[in-house]
Short mmCIF file of C-alpha atoms and ligand atoms in Angstrom, two decimals:
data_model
loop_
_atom_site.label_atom_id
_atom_site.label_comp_id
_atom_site.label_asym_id
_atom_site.label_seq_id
_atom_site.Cartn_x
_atom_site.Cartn_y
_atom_site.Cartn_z
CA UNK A 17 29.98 -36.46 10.82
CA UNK A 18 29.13 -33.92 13.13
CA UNK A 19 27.08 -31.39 12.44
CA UNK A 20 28.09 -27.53 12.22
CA UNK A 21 26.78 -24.75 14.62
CA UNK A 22 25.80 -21.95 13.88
CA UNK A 23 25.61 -18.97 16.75
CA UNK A 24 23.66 -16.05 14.89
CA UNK A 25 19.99 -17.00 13.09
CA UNK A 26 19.62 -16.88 9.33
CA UNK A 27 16.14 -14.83 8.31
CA UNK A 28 14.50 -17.12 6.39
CA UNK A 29 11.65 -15.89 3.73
CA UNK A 30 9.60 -18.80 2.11
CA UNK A 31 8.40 -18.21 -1.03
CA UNK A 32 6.24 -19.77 -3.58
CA UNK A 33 5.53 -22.32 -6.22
CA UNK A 34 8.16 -24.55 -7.63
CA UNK A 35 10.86 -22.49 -6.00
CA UNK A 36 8.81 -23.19 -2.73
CA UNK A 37 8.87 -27.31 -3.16
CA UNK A 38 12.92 -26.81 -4.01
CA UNK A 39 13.99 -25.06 -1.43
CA UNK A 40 12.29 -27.59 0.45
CA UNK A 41 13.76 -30.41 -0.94
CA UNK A 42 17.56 -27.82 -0.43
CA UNK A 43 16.76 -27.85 3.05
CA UNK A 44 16.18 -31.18 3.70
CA UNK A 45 18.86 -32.40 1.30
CA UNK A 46 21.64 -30.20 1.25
CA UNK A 47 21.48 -28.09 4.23
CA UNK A 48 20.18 -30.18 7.41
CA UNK A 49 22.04 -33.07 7.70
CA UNK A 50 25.36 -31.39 7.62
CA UNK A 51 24.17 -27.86 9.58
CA UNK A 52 22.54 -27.57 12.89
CA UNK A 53 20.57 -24.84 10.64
CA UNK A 54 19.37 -21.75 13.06
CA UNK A 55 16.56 -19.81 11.05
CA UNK A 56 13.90 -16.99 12.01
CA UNK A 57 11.47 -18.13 9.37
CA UNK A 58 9.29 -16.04 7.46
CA UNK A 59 6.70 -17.94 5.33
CA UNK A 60 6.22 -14.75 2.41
CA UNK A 61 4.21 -17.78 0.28
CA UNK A 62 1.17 -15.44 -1.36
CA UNK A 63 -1.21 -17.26 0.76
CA UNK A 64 0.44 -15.82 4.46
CA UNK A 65 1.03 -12.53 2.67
CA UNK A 66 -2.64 -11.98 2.41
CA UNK A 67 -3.53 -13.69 5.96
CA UNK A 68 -1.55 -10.98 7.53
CA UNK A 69 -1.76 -8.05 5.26
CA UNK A 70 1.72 -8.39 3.99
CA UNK A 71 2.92 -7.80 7.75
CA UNK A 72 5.01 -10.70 7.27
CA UNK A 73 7.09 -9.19 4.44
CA UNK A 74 7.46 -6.03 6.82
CA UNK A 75 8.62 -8.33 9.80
CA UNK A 76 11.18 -10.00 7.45
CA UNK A 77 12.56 -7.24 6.12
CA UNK A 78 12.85 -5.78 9.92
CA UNK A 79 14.36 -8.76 11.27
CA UNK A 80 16.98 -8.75 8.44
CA UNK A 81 18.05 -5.17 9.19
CA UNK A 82 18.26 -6.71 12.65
CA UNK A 83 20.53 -9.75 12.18
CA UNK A 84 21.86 -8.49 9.04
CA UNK A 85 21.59 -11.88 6.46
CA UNK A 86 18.66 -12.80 5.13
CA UNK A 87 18.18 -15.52 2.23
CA UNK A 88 14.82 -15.47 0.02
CA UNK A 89 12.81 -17.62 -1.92
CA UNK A 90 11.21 -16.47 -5.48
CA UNK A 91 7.58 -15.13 -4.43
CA UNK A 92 4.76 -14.32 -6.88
CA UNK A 93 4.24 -10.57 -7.33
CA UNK A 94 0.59 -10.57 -7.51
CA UNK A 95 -1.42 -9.28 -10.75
CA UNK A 96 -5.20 -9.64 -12.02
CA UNK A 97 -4.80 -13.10 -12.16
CA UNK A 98 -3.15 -13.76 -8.74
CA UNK A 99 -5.64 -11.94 -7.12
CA UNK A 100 -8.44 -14.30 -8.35
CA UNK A 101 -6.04 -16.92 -8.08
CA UNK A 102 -5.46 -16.57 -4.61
CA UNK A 103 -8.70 -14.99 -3.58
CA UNK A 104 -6.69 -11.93 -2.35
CA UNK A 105 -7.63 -9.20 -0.10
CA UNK A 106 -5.53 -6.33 -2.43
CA UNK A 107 -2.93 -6.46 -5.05
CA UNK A 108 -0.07 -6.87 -2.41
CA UNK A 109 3.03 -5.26 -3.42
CA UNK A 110 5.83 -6.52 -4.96
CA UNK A 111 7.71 -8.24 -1.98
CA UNK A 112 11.25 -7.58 -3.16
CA UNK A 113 10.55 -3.99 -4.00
CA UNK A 114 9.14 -3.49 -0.53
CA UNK A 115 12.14 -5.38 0.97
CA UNK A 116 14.55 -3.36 -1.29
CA UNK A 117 12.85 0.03 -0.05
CA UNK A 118 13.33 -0.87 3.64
CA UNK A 119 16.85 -1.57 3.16
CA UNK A 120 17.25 1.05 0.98
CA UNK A 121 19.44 -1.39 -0.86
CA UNK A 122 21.18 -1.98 -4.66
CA UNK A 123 21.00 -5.80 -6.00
CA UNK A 124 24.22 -7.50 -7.27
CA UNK A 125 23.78 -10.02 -10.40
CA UNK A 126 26.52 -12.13 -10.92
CA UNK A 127 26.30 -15.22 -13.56
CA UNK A 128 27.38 -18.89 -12.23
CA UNK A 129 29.89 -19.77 -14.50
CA UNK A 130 30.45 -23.71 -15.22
CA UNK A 131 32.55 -25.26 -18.10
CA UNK A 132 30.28 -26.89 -20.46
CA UNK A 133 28.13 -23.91 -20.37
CA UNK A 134 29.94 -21.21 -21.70
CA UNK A 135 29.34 -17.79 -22.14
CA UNK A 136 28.25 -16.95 -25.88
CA UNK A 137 30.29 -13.70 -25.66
CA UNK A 138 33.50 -15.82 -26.49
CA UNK A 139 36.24 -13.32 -24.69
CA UNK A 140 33.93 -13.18 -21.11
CA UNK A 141 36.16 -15.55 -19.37
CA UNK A 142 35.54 -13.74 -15.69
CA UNK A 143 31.53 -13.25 -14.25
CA UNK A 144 30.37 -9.47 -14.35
CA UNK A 145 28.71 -8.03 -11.67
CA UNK A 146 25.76 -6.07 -12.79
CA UNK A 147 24.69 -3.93 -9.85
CA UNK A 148 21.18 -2.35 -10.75
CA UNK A 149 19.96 0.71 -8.67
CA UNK A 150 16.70 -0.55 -7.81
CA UNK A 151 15.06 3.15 -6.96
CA UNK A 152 13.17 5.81 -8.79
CA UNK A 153 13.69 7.00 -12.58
CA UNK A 154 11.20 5.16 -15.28
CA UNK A 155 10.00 3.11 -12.48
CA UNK A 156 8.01 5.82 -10.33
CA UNK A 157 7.45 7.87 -13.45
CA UNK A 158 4.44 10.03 -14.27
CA UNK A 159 3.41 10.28 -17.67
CA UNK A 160 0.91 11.24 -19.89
CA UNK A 161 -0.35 11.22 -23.33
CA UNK A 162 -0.92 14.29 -25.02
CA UNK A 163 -4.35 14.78 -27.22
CA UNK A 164 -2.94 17.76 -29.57
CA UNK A 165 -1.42 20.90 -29.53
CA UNK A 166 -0.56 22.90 -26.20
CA UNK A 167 2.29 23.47 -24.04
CA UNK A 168 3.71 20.87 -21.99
CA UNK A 169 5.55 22.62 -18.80
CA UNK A 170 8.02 20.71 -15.53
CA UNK A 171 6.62 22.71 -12.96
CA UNK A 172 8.58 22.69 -8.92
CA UNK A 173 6.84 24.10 -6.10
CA UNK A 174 9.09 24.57 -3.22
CA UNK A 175 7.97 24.37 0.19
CA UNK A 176 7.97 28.52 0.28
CA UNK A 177 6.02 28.62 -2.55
CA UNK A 178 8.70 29.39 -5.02
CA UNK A 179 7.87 28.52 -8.49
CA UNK A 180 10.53 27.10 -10.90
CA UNK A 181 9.16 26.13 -14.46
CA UNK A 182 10.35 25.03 -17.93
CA UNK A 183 8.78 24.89 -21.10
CA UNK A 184 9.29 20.69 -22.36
CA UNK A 185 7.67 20.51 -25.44
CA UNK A 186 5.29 23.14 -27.32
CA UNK A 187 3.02 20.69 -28.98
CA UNK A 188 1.54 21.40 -32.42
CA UNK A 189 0.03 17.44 -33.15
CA UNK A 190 -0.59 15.05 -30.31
CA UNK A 191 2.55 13.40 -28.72
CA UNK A 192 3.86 11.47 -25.10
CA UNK A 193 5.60 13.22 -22.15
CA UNK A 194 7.33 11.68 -19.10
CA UNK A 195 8.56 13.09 -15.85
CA UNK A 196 10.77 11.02 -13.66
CA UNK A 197 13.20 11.57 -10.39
CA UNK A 198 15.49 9.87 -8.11
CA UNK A 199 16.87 11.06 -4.72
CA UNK A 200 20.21 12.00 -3.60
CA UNK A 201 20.31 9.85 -0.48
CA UNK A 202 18.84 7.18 -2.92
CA UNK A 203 21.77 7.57 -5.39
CA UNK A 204 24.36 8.06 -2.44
CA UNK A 205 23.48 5.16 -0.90
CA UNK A 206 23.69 3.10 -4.70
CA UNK A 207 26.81 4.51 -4.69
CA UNK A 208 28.53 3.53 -1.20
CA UNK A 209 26.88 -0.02 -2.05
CA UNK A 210 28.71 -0.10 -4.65
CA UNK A 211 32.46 0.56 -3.35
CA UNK A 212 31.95 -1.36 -0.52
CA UNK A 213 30.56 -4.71 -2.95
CA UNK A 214 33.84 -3.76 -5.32
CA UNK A 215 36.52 -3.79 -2.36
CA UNK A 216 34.56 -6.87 -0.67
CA UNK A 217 34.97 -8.95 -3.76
CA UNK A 218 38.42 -7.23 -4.66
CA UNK A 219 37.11 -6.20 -8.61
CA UNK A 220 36.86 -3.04 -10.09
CA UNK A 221 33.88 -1.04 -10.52
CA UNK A 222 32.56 0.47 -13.76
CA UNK A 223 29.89 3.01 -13.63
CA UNK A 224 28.28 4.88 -16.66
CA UNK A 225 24.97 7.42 -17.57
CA UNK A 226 24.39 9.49 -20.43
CA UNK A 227 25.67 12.42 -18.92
CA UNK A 228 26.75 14.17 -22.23
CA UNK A 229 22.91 14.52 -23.52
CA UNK A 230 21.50 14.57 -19.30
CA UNK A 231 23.51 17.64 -18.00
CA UNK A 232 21.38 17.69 -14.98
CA UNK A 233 19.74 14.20 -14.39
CA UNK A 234 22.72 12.19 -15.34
CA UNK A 235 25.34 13.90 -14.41
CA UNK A 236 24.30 13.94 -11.06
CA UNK A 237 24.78 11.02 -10.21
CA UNK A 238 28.42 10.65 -12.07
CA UNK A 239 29.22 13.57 -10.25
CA UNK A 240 28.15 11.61 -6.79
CA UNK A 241 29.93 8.61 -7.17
CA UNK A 242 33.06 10.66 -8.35
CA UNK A 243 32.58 12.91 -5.09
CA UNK A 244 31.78 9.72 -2.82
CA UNK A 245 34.90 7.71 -4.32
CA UNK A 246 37.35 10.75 -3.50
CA UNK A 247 36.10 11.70 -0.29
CA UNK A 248 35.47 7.71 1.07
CA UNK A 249 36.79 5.15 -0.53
CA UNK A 250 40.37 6.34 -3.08
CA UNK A 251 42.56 5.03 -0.46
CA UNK A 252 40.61 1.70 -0.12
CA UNK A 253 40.94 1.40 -3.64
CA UNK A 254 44.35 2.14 -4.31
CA UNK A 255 45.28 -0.17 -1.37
CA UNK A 256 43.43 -2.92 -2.95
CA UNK A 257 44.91 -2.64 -6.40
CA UNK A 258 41.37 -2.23 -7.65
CA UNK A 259 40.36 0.64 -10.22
CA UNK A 260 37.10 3.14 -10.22
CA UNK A 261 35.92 3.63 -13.87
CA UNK A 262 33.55 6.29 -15.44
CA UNK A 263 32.69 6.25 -18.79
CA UNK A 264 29.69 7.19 -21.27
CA UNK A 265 27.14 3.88 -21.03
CA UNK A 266 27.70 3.60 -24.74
CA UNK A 267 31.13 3.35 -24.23
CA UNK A 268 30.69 1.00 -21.75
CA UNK A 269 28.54 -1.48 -23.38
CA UNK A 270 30.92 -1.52 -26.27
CA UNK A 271 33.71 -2.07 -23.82
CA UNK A 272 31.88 -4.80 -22.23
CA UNK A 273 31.44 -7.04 -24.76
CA UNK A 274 34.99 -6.60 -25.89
CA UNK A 275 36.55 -7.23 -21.85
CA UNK A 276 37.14 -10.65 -20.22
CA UNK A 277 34.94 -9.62 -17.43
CA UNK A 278 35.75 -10.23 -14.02
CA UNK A 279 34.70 -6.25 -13.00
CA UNK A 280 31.36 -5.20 -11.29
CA UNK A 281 29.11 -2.51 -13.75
CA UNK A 282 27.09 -0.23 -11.63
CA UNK A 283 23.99 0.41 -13.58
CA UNK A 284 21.12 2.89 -13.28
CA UNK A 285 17.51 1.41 -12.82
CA UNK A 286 16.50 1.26 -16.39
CA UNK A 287 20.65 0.00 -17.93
CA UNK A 288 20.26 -2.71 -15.19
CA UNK A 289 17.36 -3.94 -15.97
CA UNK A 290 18.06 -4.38 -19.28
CA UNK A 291 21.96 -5.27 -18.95
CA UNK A 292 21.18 -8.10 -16.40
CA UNK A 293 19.08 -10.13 -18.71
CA UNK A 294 21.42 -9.57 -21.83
CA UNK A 295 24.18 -10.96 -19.20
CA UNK A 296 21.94 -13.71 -18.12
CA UNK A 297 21.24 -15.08 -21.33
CA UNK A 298 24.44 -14.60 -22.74
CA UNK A 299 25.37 -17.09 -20.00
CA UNK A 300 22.97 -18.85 -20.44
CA UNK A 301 20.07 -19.01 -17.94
CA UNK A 302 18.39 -17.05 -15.22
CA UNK A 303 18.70 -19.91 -13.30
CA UNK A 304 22.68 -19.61 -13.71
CA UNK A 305 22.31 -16.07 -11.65
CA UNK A 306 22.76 -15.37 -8.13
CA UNK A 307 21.37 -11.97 -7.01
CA UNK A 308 21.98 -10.19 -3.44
CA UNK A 309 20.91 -7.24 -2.24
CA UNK A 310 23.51 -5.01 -0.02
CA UNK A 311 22.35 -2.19 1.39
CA UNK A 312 24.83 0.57 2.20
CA UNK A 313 25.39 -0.35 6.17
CA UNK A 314 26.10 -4.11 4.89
CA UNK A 315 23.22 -6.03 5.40
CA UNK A 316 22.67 -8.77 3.31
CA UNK A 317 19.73 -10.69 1.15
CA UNK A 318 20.69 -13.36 -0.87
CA UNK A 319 18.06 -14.77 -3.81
CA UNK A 320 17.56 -16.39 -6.91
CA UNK A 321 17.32 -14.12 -10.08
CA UNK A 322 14.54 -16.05 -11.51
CA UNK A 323 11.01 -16.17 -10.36
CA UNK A 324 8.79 -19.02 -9.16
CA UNK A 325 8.50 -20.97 -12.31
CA UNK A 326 5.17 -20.95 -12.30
CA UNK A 327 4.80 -23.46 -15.65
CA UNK A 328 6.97 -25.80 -13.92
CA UNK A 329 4.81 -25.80 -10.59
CA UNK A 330 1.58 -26.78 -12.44
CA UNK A 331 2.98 -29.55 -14.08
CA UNK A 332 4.10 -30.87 -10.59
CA UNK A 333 0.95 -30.48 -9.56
CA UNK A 334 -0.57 -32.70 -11.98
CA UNK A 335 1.91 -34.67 -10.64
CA UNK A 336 4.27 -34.62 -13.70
CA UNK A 337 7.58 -34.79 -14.27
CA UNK A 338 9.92 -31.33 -13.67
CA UNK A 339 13.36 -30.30 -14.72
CA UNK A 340 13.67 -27.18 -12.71
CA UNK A 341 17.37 -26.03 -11.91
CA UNK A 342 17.47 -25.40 -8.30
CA UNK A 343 21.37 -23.76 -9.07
CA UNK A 344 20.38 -20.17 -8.17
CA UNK A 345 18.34 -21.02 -4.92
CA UNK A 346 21.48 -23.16 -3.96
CA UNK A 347 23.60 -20.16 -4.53
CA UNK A 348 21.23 -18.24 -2.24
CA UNK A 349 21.94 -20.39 0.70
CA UNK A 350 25.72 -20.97 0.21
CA UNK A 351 25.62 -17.30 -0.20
CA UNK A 352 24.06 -16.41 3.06
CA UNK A 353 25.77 -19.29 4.82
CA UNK A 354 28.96 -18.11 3.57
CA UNK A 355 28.09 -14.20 4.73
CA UNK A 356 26.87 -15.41 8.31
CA UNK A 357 30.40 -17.70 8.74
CA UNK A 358 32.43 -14.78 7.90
CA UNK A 359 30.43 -11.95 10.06
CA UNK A 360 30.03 -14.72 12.89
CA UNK A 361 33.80 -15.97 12.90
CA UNK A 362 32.64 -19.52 11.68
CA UNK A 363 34.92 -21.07 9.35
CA UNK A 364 33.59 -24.33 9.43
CA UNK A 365 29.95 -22.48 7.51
CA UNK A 366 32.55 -20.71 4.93
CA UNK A 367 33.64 -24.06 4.13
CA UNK A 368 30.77 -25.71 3.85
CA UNK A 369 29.36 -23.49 1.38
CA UNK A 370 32.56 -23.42 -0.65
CA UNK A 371 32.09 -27.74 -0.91
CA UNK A 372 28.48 -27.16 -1.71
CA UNK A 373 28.89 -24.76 -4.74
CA UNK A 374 31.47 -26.92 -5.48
CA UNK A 375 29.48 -30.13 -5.49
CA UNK A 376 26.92 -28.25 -7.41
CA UNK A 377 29.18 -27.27 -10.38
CA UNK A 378 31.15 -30.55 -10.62
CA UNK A 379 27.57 -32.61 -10.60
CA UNK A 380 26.75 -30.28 -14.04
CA UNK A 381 30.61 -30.65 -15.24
CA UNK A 382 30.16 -34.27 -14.67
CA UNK A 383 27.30 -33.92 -17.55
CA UNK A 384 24.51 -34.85 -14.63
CA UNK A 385 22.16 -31.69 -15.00
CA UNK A 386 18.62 -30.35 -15.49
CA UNK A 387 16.47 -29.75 -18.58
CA UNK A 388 17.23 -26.13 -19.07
CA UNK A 389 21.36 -26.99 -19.21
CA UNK A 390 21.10 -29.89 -21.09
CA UNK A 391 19.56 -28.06 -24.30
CA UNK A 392 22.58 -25.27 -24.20
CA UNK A 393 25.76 -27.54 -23.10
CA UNK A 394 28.86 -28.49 -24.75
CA UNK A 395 29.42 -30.99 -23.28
CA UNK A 396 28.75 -34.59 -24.81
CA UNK A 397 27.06 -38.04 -22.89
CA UNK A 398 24.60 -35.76 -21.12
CA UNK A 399 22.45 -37.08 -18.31
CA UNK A 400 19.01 -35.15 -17.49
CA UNK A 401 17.84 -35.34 -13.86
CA UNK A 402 14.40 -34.16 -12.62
CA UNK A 403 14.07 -31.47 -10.21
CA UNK A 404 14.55 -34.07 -7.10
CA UNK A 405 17.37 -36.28 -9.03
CA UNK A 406 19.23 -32.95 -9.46
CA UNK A 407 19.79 -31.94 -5.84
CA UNK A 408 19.93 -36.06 -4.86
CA UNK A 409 23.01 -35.67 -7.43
CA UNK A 410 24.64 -32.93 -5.65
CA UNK A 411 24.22 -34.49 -2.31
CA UNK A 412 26.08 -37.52 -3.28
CA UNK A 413 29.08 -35.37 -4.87
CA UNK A 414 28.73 -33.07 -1.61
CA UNK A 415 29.00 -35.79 1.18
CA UNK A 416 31.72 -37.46 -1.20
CA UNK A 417 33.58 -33.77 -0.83
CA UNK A 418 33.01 -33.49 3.31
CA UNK A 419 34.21 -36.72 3.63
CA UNK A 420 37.35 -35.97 2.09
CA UNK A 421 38.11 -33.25 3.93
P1 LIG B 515 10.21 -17.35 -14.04
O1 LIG B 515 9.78 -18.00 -12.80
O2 LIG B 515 11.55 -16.69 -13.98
O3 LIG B 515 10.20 -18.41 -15.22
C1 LIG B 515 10.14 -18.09 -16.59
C2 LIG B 515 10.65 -19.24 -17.42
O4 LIG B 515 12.07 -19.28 -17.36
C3 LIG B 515 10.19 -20.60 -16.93
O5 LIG B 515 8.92 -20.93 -17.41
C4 LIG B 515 11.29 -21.50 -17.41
O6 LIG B 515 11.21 -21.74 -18.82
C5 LIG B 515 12.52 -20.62 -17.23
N1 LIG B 515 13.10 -20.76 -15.88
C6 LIG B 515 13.19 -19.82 -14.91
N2 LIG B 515 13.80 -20.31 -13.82
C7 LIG B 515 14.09 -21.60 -14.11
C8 LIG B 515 14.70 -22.64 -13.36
N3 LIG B 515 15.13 -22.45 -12.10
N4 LIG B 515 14.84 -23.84 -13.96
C9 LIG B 515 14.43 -24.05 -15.21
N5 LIG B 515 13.82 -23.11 -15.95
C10 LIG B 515 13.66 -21.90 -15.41
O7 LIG B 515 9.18 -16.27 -14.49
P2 LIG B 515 7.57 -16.39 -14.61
O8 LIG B 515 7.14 -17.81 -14.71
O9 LIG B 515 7.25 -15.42 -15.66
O10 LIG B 515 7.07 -15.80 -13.27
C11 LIG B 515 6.51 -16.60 -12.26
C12 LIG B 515 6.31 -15.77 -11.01
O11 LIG B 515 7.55 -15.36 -10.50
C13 LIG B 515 5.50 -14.50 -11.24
O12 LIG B 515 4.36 -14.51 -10.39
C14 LIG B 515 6.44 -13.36 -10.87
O13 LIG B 515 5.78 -12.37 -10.16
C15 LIG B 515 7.45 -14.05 -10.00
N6 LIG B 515 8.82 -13.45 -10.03
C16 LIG B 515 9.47 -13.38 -8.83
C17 LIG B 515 10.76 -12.94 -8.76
C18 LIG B 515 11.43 -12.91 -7.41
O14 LIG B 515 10.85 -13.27 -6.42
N7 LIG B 515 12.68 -12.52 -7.34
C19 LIG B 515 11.43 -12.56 -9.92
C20 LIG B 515 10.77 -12.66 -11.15
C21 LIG B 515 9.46 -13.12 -11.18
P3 LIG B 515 10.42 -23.01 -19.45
O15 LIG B 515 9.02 -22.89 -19.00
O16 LIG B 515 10.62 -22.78 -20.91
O17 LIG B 515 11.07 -24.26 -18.95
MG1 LIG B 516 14.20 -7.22 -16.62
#
């Protein structure tokens, strides 16, 4: 079989740990022999982060903003114990948050669904989307703890000096306050991300705050999307028989769990947070999740939702047996693939990542899977693979597909 070309690079970002030695073992099984694979690599492993200050994660992030797909590996966000670990030079950022500022993008969370596996919300026949805005509010708070009594003020200082202050609290016993913001670019640009992702993957888009109690904080960003969707994207919509939806967030997550899913949620920071791990485990795992991050000129970074599995990684370093589900980071790559076949005019790539996630899913439908599936499946006469058995699995079922074709 001859090998597919590719005429625009993929940015590449290595990562770490056991997500490091699979997407490996991806490359070499799934992706090389059947793509002559064009990559700017990035190696964002902790260890290169330090070497070069984090530069690295900078020069990824610019070259995907210059070839606009990018497809990531899970990468330790360093802590205390990293930074011994490692022998770091600082606390390095969070790579994904610094990747997410430079694009200025929202994520996308979308559960793989596979039958066998099913969701444990019985009426969820259709993935949701969860699309988190991943800027500002609880995340870049300031907040403080309050001794005892006194008066706890939200003070503004504009550049002319003008002062604008409210009373929050008078304290008469000891007590917590919080002050938090976001930006309207910020929320514009969550909110053209948004449209665009709905009429790109042809589903409707829910979005929901607590405006009712939030007059001001909330309600500015309902009354942005609403102001966005009219001006921007209506006719889009109506055109593609797909629906905008605003509603109270209580409402919504009471009208979630009674849909059949198929719709995209647009979530602020905190709801997404929180929403896309109730999704993923009503699915079933994080390793059942593909994530992307679109920023609002469409440009593209596909990724696992998990992390780097760090328990797994040190029992393959003791050289023991692993059962880590490599779905997610296969997603990643089909996902990017996919992207850079459609921008590029390359069929032949959309293809081949259609047979791959479709080798993927019929290997676990077959009842071939990892550890992680095998404890939550339906399904009966269950085989467990290791980590390496897994993707050997999927390669058989993939070149079976190709040759078909
Ligand atoms: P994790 O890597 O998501 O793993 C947590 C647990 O979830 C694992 O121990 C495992 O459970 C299960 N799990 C996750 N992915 C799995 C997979 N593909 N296959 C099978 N089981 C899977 O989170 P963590 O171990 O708490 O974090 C490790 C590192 O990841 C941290 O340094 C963190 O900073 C980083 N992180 C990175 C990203 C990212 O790059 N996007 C996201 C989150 C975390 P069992 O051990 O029970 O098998
Ligand atoms: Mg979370």
């Amino acid at each position: 079989m001859e090998k597919i070309q590719m005429s625009t690079p993929l940015v590449e970002m290595d990562g770490d740990e056991m997500t490091r030695v699979i997407w490996k073992i991806i490359k070499d099984e799934l992706i090389c022999p059947f793509i002559d694979l064009k990559t700017e690599y990035y190696d964002l492993g902790l260890k290169h982060r330090n070497e070069t200050d984090d530069q690295v994660t900078i020069d990824s992030a610019n070259a995907t903003k210059k070839y606009g797909v990018a497809v990531k590996c899970a990468t330790i966000t360093p802590n205390a114990a990293r930074v011994e670990e490692y022998g770091l030079k600082e606390m390095w950022k969070s790579p994904n948050g610094t990747i997410r500022a430079m694009l200025d993008g929202t994520v996308f969370r979308t559960p793989i669904h596979v039958k066998g596996i099913d969701p444990c919300v019985k009426n969820w026949k259709k993935p949701i989307t969860i699309a988190r805005h991943a800027y500002g509010d609880v995340y870049k708070n300031t907040e403080m703890k309050i001794p005892g009594p006194g008066k706890a003020e939200l003070v503004f200082t504009a550049e002319d000096g003008t002062v604008t202050r409210q009373t929050i609290f008078d304290f008469d016993c000891p007590g917590v306050v919080q002050g938090q913001y976001n930006l309207v670019p910020s929320i514009r640009s969550f909110a053209r991300s948004s449209f665009r992702f709905a009429l790109e993957q042809k589903k409707d888009l829910w979005f929901a705050t607590k405006d009712t109690i939030s007059k001001k904080y909330d309600h500015t960003f309902k009354d942005i999307f609403q102001e966005i969707y009219d001006t921007e994207f209506k006719e889009q919509f109506e055109k593609a028989g797909i629906t905008y939806f605003y509603t109270l967030i209580d409402d919504a997550v009471a009208r979630v769990m009674k849909s059949e899913g198929g719709f995209i949620w647009a979530c602020k920071n905190y709801d997404g947070d929180v929403m896309s791990d109730m999704l993923s485990s009503a699915c079933g795992s994080l390793a059942m999740m593909t994530s992307v991050l679109v920023s609002p000129e469409g440009i593209y970074e596909y990724e696992a939702a998990h992390g780097t599995v760090q328990r797994h990684y040190y029992k393959y370093l003791k050289g023991e047996e692993t059962s880590t589900n490599s779905v997610a980071t296969i997603f990643a790559w089909t996902g990017a693939l996919r992207k850079r076949g459609e921008l590029d005019k390359i069929p032949a790539l959309q293809n081949f990542a259609d047979a791959l996630e479709k080798a993927t899913l019929e290997t676990i439908e077959s009842g071939h899977m990892t550890k992680d599936l095998a404890l939550i499946t339906e399904l009966e006469d269950v085989t467990v693979l290791n980590t390496e058995q897994f993707i050997k699995a999927i390669r058989e079922r993939l070149t079976a597909l190709l040759e078909q074709a």
